[in-house]
């Protein structure tokens, strides 16, 4: 609009100037040619735009014949920043947000199922969970270092204060990760995940008795089916052994305390950088127990037996892929949480466990009794009920605080 205004104003100025020249009488030839007289000055004409006593502020308004020769200038009309933003077409992520969120959920489930299946297949020919847990973290840390080196994301600085806050979180993360893998190696994947469904019970207990925060009665009642279902599944589980059961319970406790310390270690750092630093600290924590408990056996016959069964290339490839899937599914879980409400994420987490249990039974052909199947179903239903009630309570708290 400003460019059109300038052009219309220029046209009016030229028209006014031409009419002025037609109406003005020519000066006497003697006066016009006398060198002792000052040059003739013209009055201001309203229609002539920017003409002031014979001097023009905008030369482009005069006819070209009256102007001295000037080098040509190239003028480029640039739209305002706001107009440029409005003209920019919407990207795929902005155009189809529901489709993108659905893709995040799909990849989260897919990577988690693939991780659990590949992880169990490795334990079938390489039963060393401490070392495999270490490899999970090694691959994840390498992934984080490469991401930092290319600036995706940019590495956040860390100091001794942040390290002190993150160390308890990383310690609980390492303990929960190792004990989970010991359980996965000892019992069927479906049964290990059924036991891990008890994690909300330990969360509620820690909130009530450790943090001193009152847990509503409705939450406690929703946990009753979880406890009953896990008990039913454990009594008739064909792969049951105490090593798998106890380590799964320790994993529940460890991840519960990880949640507690995470709340105390709230920082301004983004979740990707926080998870990267936790992975690095957890890796350092996991090295000593892996060397102490499994180092001698690995050097004697562990590696050689695995290579003899599947070959060196498959052995190395399996370890690399299982570590990559472990890191990516945890990262996708975080990214999905950032896109949806806590209630949606909680329900999605329950459905993820259903997918893992179902696919593991199909892939490995695990035989389960009717009571185990019923108990697993009751436990998962209880977790879904607990997650729904808790998310609703948290949502009401946020609305009141807002």
PDB file of C-alpha atoms in Angstrom, residues 59-311:
ATOM      1  CA  UNK A  59      13.195  13.868  -7.977  1.00  0.00           C
ATOM      2  CA  UNK A  60      11.268  10.876  -9.287  1.00  0.00           C
ATOM      3  CA  UNK A  61       8.131  13.066  -9.370  1.00  0.00           C
ATOM      4  CA  UNK A  62       9.487  15.369 -12.101  1.00  0.00           C
ATOM      5  CA  UNK A  63       9.569  14.546 -15.800  1.00  0.00           C
ATOM      6  CA  UNK A  64      12.837  12.972 -16.862  1.00  0.00           C
ATOM      7  CA  UNK A  65      13.558  15.855 -19.277  1.00  0.00           C
ATOM      8  CA  UNK A  66      13.856  18.359 -16.384  1.00  0.00           C
ATOM      9  CA  UNK A  67      16.261  16.228 -14.293  1.00  0.00           C
ATOM     10  CA  UNK A  68      20.015  15.825 -14.626  1.00  0.00           C
ATOM     11  CA  UNK A  69      21.183  12.428 -15.759  1.00  0.00           C
ATOM     12  CA  UNK A  70      21.551  10.021 -12.814  1.00  0.00           C
ATOM     13  CA  UNK A  71      22.649   6.379 -12.664  1.00  0.00           C
ATOM     14  CA  UNK A  72      19.761   3.978 -12.671  1.00  0.00           C
ATOM     15  CA  UNK A  73      18.798   2.550  -9.300  1.00  0.00           C
ATOM     16  CA  UNK A  74      17.196  -0.799  -8.714  1.00  0.00           C
ATOM     17  CA  UNK A  75      14.439  -0.753  -6.113  1.00  0.00           C
ATOM     18  CA  UNK A  76      13.171  -3.981  -4.606  1.00  0.00           C
ATOM     19  CA  UNK A  77       9.850  -3.998  -2.822  1.00  0.00           C
ATOM     20  CA  UNK A  78      10.097  -6.130   0.334  1.00  0.00           C
ATOM     21  CA  UNK A  79       6.963  -7.182   2.219  1.00  0.00           C
ATOM     22  CA  UNK A  80       6.867  -6.509   5.973  1.00  0.00           C
ATOM     23  CA  UNK A  81       8.006  -9.312   8.291  1.00  0.00           C
ATOM     24  CA  UNK A  82       4.463  -9.946   9.466  1.00  0.00           C
ATOM     25  CA  UNK A  83       3.165 -10.260   5.928  1.00  0.00           C
ATOM     26  CA  UNK A  84       6.018 -12.639   5.083  1.00  0.00           C
ATOM     27  CA  UNK A  85       5.130 -14.816   8.058  1.00  0.00           C
ATOM     28  CA  UNK A  86       1.469 -14.866   7.047  1.00  0.00           C
ATOM     29  CA  UNK A  87       2.367 -15.769   3.477  1.00  0.00           C
ATOM     30  CA  UNK A  88       4.582 -18.669   4.593  1.00  0.00           C
ATOM     31  CA  UNK A  89       2.742 -21.971   4.081  1.00  0.00           C
ATOM     32  CA  UNK A  90       2.048 -24.069   7.170  1.00  0.00           C
ATOM     33  CA  UNK A  91       4.393 -27.000   7.667  1.00  0.00           C
ATOM     34  CA  UNK A  92       3.341 -30.626   7.944  1.00  0.00           C
ATOM     35  CA  UNK A  93       3.757 -30.681  11.748  1.00  0.00           C
ATOM     36  CA  UNK A  94       1.481 -27.629  12.139  1.00  0.00           C
ATOM     37  CA  UNK A  95      -1.035 -28.857   9.575  1.00  0.00           C
ATOM     38  CA  UNK A  96      -1.575 -32.368  10.974  1.00  0.00           C
ATOM     39  CA  UNK A  97      -0.747 -32.292  14.739  1.00  0.00           C
ATOM     40  CA  UNK A  98      -2.936 -35.316  15.570  1.00  0.00           C
ATOM     41  CA  UNK A  99      -1.230 -37.411  12.912  1.00  0.00           C
ATOM     42  CA  UNK A 100       2.203 -36.432  14.193  1.00  0.00           C
ATOM     43  CA  UNK A 101       1.241 -37.269  17.786  1.00  0.00           C
ATOM     44  CA  UNK A 102      -0.086 -40.625  16.646  1.00  0.00           C
ATOM     45  CA  UNK A 103       3.221 -41.275  14.905  1.00  0.00           C
ATOM     46  CA  UNK A 104       5.083 -40.506  18.155  1.00  0.00           C
ATOM     47  CA  UNK A 105       2.918 -43.019  20.026  1.00  0.00           C
ATOM     48  CA  UNK A 106       3.426 -45.632  17.332  1.00  0.00           C
ATOM     49  CA  UNK A 107       7.221 -45.243  17.364  1.00  0.00           C
ATOM     50  CA  UNK A 108       7.272 -45.297  21.173  1.00  0.00           C
ATOM     51  CA  UNK A 109       5.350 -48.606  21.239  1.00  0.00           C
ATOM     52  CA  UNK A 110       7.241 -50.069  18.291  1.00  0.00           C
ATOM     53  CA  UNK A 111      10.711 -49.317  19.689  1.00  0.00           C
ATOM     54  CA  UNK A 112       9.709 -50.558  23.152  1.00  0.00           C
ATOM     55  CA  UNK A 113       8.356 -53.856  21.815  1.00  0.00           C
ATOM     56  CA  UNK A 114      11.421 -54.380  19.587  1.00  0.00           C
ATOM     57  CA  UNK A 115      13.740 -53.603  22.511  1.00  0.00           C
ATOM     58  CA  UNK A 116      12.063 -56.099  24.841  1.00  0.00           C
ATOM     59  CA  UNK A 117      12.005 -58.878  22.238  1.00  0.00           C
ATOM     60  CA  UNK A 118      15.606 -58.368  21.098  1.00  0.00           C
ATOM     61  CA  UNK A 119      16.767 -57.991  24.697  1.00  0.00           C
ATOM     62  CA  UNK A 120      15.233 -61.345  25.674  1.00  0.00           C
ATOM     63  CA  UNK A 121      16.673 -63.049  22.582  1.00  0.00           C
ATOM     64  CA  UNK A 122      20.142 -61.872  23.602  1.00  0.00           C
ATOM     65  CA  UNK A 123      19.677 -63.305  27.097  1.00  0.00           C
ATOM     66  CA  UNK A 124      18.739 -66.661  25.595  1.00  0.00           C
ATOM     67  CA  UNK A 125      22.307 -67.077  24.269  1.00  0.00           C
ATOM     68  CA  UNK A 126      24.198 -64.517  26.396  1.00  0.00           C
ATOM     69  CA  UNK A 127      22.829 -64.546  29.989  1.00  0.00           C
ATOM     70  CA  UNK A 128      24.854 -61.654  31.402  1.00  0.00           C
ATOM     71  CA  UNK A 129      22.413 -58.881  32.370  1.00  0.00           C
ATOM     72  CA  UNK A 130      24.964 -56.641  34.118  1.00  0.00           C
ATOM     73  CA  UNK A 131      27.092 -56.426  30.978  1.00  0.00           C
ATOM     74  CA  UNK A 132      24.090 -56.019  28.653  1.00  0.00           C
ATOM     75  CA  UNK A 133      22.751 -53.221  30.884  1.00  0.00           C
ATOM     76  CA  UNK A 134      26.142 -51.556  30.589  1.00  0.00           C
ATOM     77  CA  UNK A 135      26.006 -51.826  26.786  1.00  0.00           C
ATOM     78  CA  UNK A 136      22.552 -50.178  26.772  1.00  0.00           C
ATOM     79  CA  UNK A 137      24.031 -47.158  28.514  1.00  0.00           C
ATOM     80  CA  UNK A 138      27.253 -47.126  26.443  1.00  0.00           C
ATOM     81  CA  UNK A 139      25.335 -46.915  23.173  1.00  0.00           C
ATOM     82  CA  UNK A 140      23.025 -44.255  24.626  1.00  0.00           C
ATOM     83  CA  UNK A 141      25.942 -42.125  25.849  1.00  0.00           C
ATOM     84  CA  UNK A 142      27.683 -42.369  22.458  1.00  0.00           C
ATOM     85  CA  UNK A 143      24.420 -41.287  20.830  1.00  0.00           C
ATOM     86  CA  UNK A 144      24.201 -38.276  23.183  1.00  0.00           C
ATOM     87  CA  UNK A 145      27.832 -37.270  22.545  1.00  0.00           C
ATOM     88  CA  UNK A 146      27.323 -37.391  18.776  1.00  0.00           C
ATOM     89  CA  UNK A 147      24.120 -35.358  19.125  1.00  0.00           C
ATOM     90  CA  UNK A 148      25.951 -32.757  21.199  1.00  0.00           C
ATOM     91  CA  UNK A 149      28.801 -32.565  18.680  1.00  0.00           C
ATOM     92  CA  UNK A 150      26.408 -31.592  15.866  1.00  0.00           C
ATOM     93  CA  UNK A 151      24.347 -29.293  18.095  1.00  0.00           C
ATOM     94  CA  UNK A 152      21.168 -31.408  18.218  1.00  0.00           C
ATOM     95  CA  UNK A 153      20.562 -30.444  20.933  1.00  0.00           C
ATOM     96  CA  UNK A 154      23.109 -27.921  22.112  1.00  0.00           C
ATOM     97  CA  UNK A 155      24.856 -29.199  25.226  1.00  0.00           C
ATOM     98  CA  UNK A 156      23.713 -27.455  28.381  1.00  0.00           C
ATOM     99  CA  UNK A 157      26.491 -26.480  30.813  1.00  0.00           C
ATOM    100  CA  UNK A 158      26.715 -28.328  34.111  1.00  0.00           C
ATOM    101  CA  UNK A 159      28.419 -27.528  37.418  1.00  0.00           C
ATOM    102  CA  UNK A 160      29.070 -29.232  40.740  1.00  0.00           C
ATOM    103  CA  UNK A 161      25.711 -28.118  42.154  1.00  0.00           C
ATOM    104  CA  UNK A 162      23.785 -29.745  39.306  1.00  0.00           C
ATOM    105  CA  UNK A 163      25.915 -32.875  39.576  1.00  0.00           C
ATOM    106  CA  UNK A 164      24.995 -33.208  43.248  1.00  0.00           C
ATOM    107  CA  UNK A 165      21.308 -32.897  42.352  1.00  0.00           C
ATOM    108  CA  UNK A 166      21.452 -35.365  39.461  1.00  0.00           C
ATOM    109  CA  UNK A 167      23.646 -38.012  41.103  1.00  0.00           C
ATOM    110  CA  UNK A 168      20.887 -39.553  43.318  1.00  0.00           C
ATOM    111  CA  UNK A 169      18.571 -39.624  40.284  1.00  0.00           C
ATOM    112  CA  UNK A 170      21.234 -41.337  38.169  1.00  0.00           C
ATOM    113  CA  UNK A 171      22.062 -43.796  40.967  1.00  0.00           C
ATOM    114  CA  UNK A 172      18.423 -44.903  41.256  1.00  0.00           C
ATOM    115  CA  UNK A 173      18.148 -45.014  37.466  1.00  0.00           C
ATOM    116  CA  UNK A 174      21.199 -47.283  37.221  1.00  0.00           C
ATOM    117  CA  UNK A 175      19.985 -49.611  39.981  1.00  0.00           C
ATOM    118  CA  UNK A 176      16.491 -49.849  38.507  1.00  0.00           C
ATOM    119  CA  UNK A 177      17.858 -50.451  35.020  1.00  0.00           C
ATOM    120  CA  UNK A 178      20.218 -53.255  36.074  1.00  0.00           C
ATOM    121  CA  UNK A 179      17.687 -55.039  38.290  1.00  0.00           C
ATOM    122  CA  UNK A 180      15.063 -54.822  35.519  1.00  0.00           C
ATOM    123  CA  UNK A 181      17.447 -56.579  33.162  1.00  0.00           C
ATOM    124  CA  UNK A 182      18.313 -59.222  35.746  1.00  0.00           C
ATOM    125  CA  UNK A 183      14.572 -59.910  36.012  1.00  0.00           C
ATOM    126  CA  UNK A 184      14.142 -60.010  32.218  1.00  0.00           C
ATOM    127  CA  UNK A 185      16.980 -62.530  31.975  1.00  0.00           C
ATOM    128  CA  UNK A 186      15.561 -64.752  34.733  1.00  0.00           C
ATOM    129  CA  UNK A 187      11.820 -64.925  33.899  1.00  0.00           C
ATOM    130  CA  UNK A 188       9.499 -64.462  30.932  1.00  0.00           C
ATOM    131  CA  UNK A 189       9.168 -60.896  29.631  1.00  0.00           C
ATOM    132  CA  UNK A 190       5.399 -60.991  30.157  1.00  0.00           C
ATOM    133  CA  UNK A 191       5.776 -61.967  33.810  1.00  0.00           C
ATOM    134  CA  UNK A 192       8.498 -59.367  34.464  1.00  0.00           C
ATOM    135  CA  UNK A 193       6.235 -56.625  33.111  1.00  0.00           C
ATOM    136  CA  UNK A 194       3.342 -57.927  35.193  1.00  0.00           C
ATOM    137  CA  UNK A 195       5.468 -57.544  38.333  1.00  0.00           C
ATOM    138  CA  UNK A 196       6.595 -54.084  37.196  1.00  0.00           C
ATOM    139  CA  UNK A 197       2.927 -53.103  37.060  1.00  0.00           C
ATOM    140  CA  UNK A 198       3.236 -52.783  40.854  1.00  0.00           C
ATOM    141  CA  UNK A 199       5.344 -49.631  40.444  1.00  0.00           C
ATOM    142  CA  UNK A 200       2.348 -47.283  41.057  1.00  0.00           C
ATOM    143  CA  UNK A 201       1.783 -48.993  44.427  1.00  0.00           C
ATOM    144  CA  UNK A 202       5.345 -48.170  45.504  1.00  0.00           C
ATOM    145  CA  UNK A 203       4.934 -44.619  44.182  1.00  0.00           C
ATOM    146  CA  UNK A 204       1.845 -44.097  46.314  1.00  0.00           C
ATOM    147  CA  UNK A 205       3.535 -45.620  49.381  1.00  0.00           C
ATOM    148  CA  UNK A 206       6.608 -43.407  48.985  1.00  0.00           C
ATOM    149  CA  UNK A 207       4.460 -40.310  48.485  1.00  0.00           C
ATOM    150  CA  UNK A 208       2.465 -41.066  51.638  1.00  0.00           C
ATOM    151  CA  UNK A 209       5.185 -42.282  53.993  1.00  0.00           C
ATOM    152  CA  UNK A 210       8.432 -40.763  52.650  1.00  0.00           C
ATOM    153  CA  UNK A 211       7.356 -37.386  51.300  1.00  0.00           C
ATOM    154  CA  UNK A 212       4.546 -37.037  53.850  1.00  0.00           C
ATOM    155  CA  UNK A 213       1.958 -36.092  51.205  1.00  0.00           C
ATOM    156  CA  UNK A 214      -1.575 -37.381  51.647  1.00  0.00           C
ATOM    157  CA  UNK A 215      -2.666 -39.885  48.975  1.00  0.00           C
ATOM    158  CA  UNK A 216      -6.428 -39.826  48.297  1.00  0.00           C
ATOM    159  CA  UNK A 217      -8.414 -42.903  49.252  1.00  0.00           C
ATOM    160  CA  UNK A 218      -9.572 -43.343  45.644  1.00  0.00           C
ATOM    161  CA  UNK A 219      -5.965 -43.889  44.550  1.00  0.00           C
ATOM    162  CA  UNK A 220      -5.382 -46.530  47.237  1.00  0.00           C
ATOM    163  CA  UNK A 221      -8.552 -48.348  46.242  1.00  0.00           C
ATOM    164  CA  UNK A 222      -7.536 -48.338  42.565  1.00  0.00           C
ATOM    165  CA  UNK A 223      -4.277 -50.069  43.532  1.00  0.00           C
ATOM    166  CA  UNK A 224      -6.068 -53.059  45.077  1.00  0.00           C
ATOM    167  CA  UNK A 225      -6.686 -54.740  41.692  1.00  0.00           C
ATOM    168  CA  UNK A 226      -3.009 -54.272  40.818  1.00  0.00           C
ATOM    169  CA  UNK A 227      -1.819 -56.109  43.927  1.00  0.00           C
ATOM    170  CA  UNK A 228      -4.436 -58.851  43.536  1.00  0.00           C
ATOM    171  CA  UNK A 229      -3.699 -59.320  39.837  1.00  0.00           C
ATOM    172  CA  UNK A 230       0.075 -59.557  40.297  1.00  0.00           C
ATOM    173  CA  UNK A 231      -0.403 -62.043  43.144  1.00  0.00           C
ATOM    174  CA  UNK A 232      -2.685 -64.238  41.006  1.00  0.00           C
ATOM    175  CA  UNK A 233      -0.230 -64.162  38.086  1.00  0.00           C
ATOM    176  CA  UNK A 234       2.756 -64.985  40.308  1.00  0.00           C
ATOM    177  CA  UNK A 235       1.189 -68.008  41.968  1.00  0.00           C
ATOM    178  CA  UNK A 236       0.735 -69.931  38.710  1.00  0.00           C
ATOM    179  CA  UNK A 237       3.460 -68.413  36.479  1.00  0.00           C
ATOM    180  CA  UNK A 238       5.396 -71.277  34.860  1.00  0.00           C
ATOM    181  CA  UNK A 239       8.640 -69.279  34.603  1.00  0.00           C
ATOM    182  CA  UNK A 240       8.505 -67.996  38.187  1.00  0.00           C
ATOM    183  CA  UNK A 241      11.734 -67.840  40.194  1.00  0.00           C
ATOM    184  CA  UNK A 242      12.731 -65.699  43.119  1.00  0.00           C
ATOM    185  CA  UNK A 243      15.665 -64.041  41.331  1.00  0.00           C
ATOM    186  CA  UNK A 244      13.375 -62.580  38.702  1.00  0.00           C
ATOM    187  CA  UNK A 245      10.638 -61.642  41.185  1.00  0.00           C
ATOM    188  CA  UNK A 246      12.924 -59.961  43.751  1.00  0.00           C
ATOM    189  CA  UNK A 247      14.881 -57.992  41.133  1.00  0.00           C
ATOM    190  CA  UNK A 248      11.664 -56.765  39.527  1.00  0.00           C
ATOM    191  CA  UNK A 249      10.506 -55.548  42.936  1.00  0.00           C
ATOM    192  CA  UNK A 250      13.853 -53.817  43.573  1.00  0.00           C
ATOM    193  CA  UNK A 251      13.469 -52.176  40.173  1.00  0.00           C
ATOM    194  CA  UNK A 252      10.048 -50.846  41.209  1.00  0.00           C
ATOM    195  CA  UNK A 253      11.475 -49.372  44.403  1.00  0.00           C
ATOM    196  CA  UNK A 254      14.466 -47.865  42.573  1.00  0.00           C
ATOM    197  CA  UNK A 255      12.342 -46.147  39.957  1.00  0.00           C
ATOM    198  CA  UNK A 256      10.045 -44.868  42.700  1.00  0.00           C
ATOM    199  CA  UNK A 257      12.944 -43.165  44.444  1.00  0.00           C
ATOM    200  CA  UNK A 258      14.177 -41.909  41.083  1.00  0.00           C
ATOM    201  CA  UNK A 259      10.856 -40.078  40.729  1.00  0.00           C
ATOM    202  CA  UNK A 260      11.222 -38.614  44.231  1.00  0.00           C
ATOM    203  CA  UNK A 261      14.760 -37.357  43.625  1.00  0.00           C
ATOM    204  CA  UNK A 262      13.777 -36.068  40.182  1.00  0.00           C
ATOM    205  CA  UNK A 263      11.227 -33.751  41.803  1.00  0.00           C
ATOM    206  CA  UNK A 264      13.921 -32.458  44.164  1.00  0.00           C
ATOM    207  CA  UNK A 265      16.371 -31.984  41.279  1.00  0.00           C
ATOM    208  CA  UNK A 266      14.111 -29.807  39.112  1.00  0.00           C
ATOM    209  CA  UNK A 267      16.302 -27.545  36.962  1.00  0.00           C
ATOM    210  CA  UNK A 268      15.880 -25.210  33.997  1.00  0.00           C
ATOM    211  CA  UNK A 269      17.747 -27.693  31.806  1.00  0.00           C
ATOM    212  CA  UNK A 270      15.721 -29.318  29.020  1.00  0.00           C
ATOM    213  CA  UNK A 271      14.714 -32.973  29.366  1.00  0.00           C
ATOM    214  CA  UNK A 272      17.030 -34.196  26.588  1.00  0.00           C
ATOM    215  CA  UNK A 273      20.136 -32.795  28.285  1.00  0.00           C
ATOM    216  CA  UNK A 274      18.998 -34.017  31.702  1.00  0.00           C
ATOM    217  CA  UNK A 275      18.538 -37.554  30.370  1.00  0.00           C
ATOM    218  CA  UNK A 276      21.949 -37.391  28.677  1.00  0.00           C
ATOM    219  CA  UNK A 277      23.728 -36.427  31.906  1.00  0.00           C
ATOM    220  CA  UNK A 278      21.808 -39.070  33.861  1.00  0.00           C
ATOM    221  CA  UNK A 279      22.874 -41.683  31.298  1.00  0.00           C
ATOM    222  CA  UNK A 280      26.537 -40.673  31.614  1.00  0.00           C
ATOM    223  CA  UNK A 281      26.482 -40.842  35.427  1.00  0.00           C
ATOM    224  CA  UNK A 282      24.562 -44.144  35.338  1.00  0.00           C
ATOM    225  CA  UNK A 283      27.152 -45.600  32.976  1.00  0.00           C
ATOM    226  CA  UNK A 284      29.941 -44.771  35.423  1.00  0.00           C
ATOM    227  CA  UNK A 285      27.914 -46.324  38.263  1.00  0.00           C
ATOM    228  CA  UNK A 286      27.239 -49.551  36.316  1.00  0.00           C
ATOM    229  CA  UNK A 287      30.846 -50.284  35.308  1.00  0.00           C
ATOM    230  CA  UNK A 288      32.108 -51.632  38.704  1.00  0.00           C
ATOM    231  CA  UNK A 289      29.295 -54.191  39.339  1.00  0.00           C
ATOM    232  CA  UNK A 290      29.536 -55.459  35.749  1.00  0.00           C
ATOM    233  CA  UNK A 291      33.266 -56.062  36.152  1.00  0.00           C
ATOM    234  CA  UNK A 292      32.917 -57.575  39.635  1.00  0.00           C
ATOM    235  CA  UNK A 293      29.935 -59.898  39.082  1.00  0.00           C
ATOM    236  CA  UNK A 294      30.411 -60.911  35.449  1.00  0.00           C
ATOM    237  CA  UNK A 295      33.903 -59.824  34.387  1.00  0.00           C
ATOM    238  CA  UNK A 296      35.753 -63.082  35.159  1.00  0.00           C
ATOM    239  CA  UNK A 297      33.042 -65.284  33.577  1.00  0.00           C
ATOM    240  CA  UNK A 298      32.951 -63.137  30.458  1.00  0.00           C
ATOM    241  CA  UNK A 299      36.686 -63.382  29.977  1.00  0.00           C
ATOM    242  CA  UNK A 300      36.733 -67.139  30.593  1.00  0.00           C
ATOM    243  CA  UNK A 301      33.874 -68.316  28.388  1.00  0.00           C
ATOM    244  CA  UNK A 302      31.054 -65.733  28.153  1.00  0.00           C
ATOM    245  CA  UNK A 303      32.140 -63.962  24.976  1.00  0.00           C
ATOM    246  CA  UNK A 304      33.476 -67.093  23.287  1.00  0.00           C
ATOM    247  CA  UNK A 305      30.269 -69.055  23.931  1.00  0.00           C
ATOM    248  CA  UNK A 306      28.082 -66.286  22.496  1.00  0.00           C
ATOM    249  CA  UNK A 307      30.267 -65.923  19.396  1.00  0.00           C
ATOM    250  CA  UNK A 308      30.253 -69.682  18.885  1.00  0.00           C
ATOM    251  CA  UNK A 309      26.431 -69.749  19.007  1.00  0.00           C
ATOM    252  CA  UNK A 310      25.541 -66.800  16.755  1.00  0.00           C
ATOM    253  CA  UNK A 311      28.785 -65.498  15.258  1.00  0.00           C
TER     254      UNK A 311
END
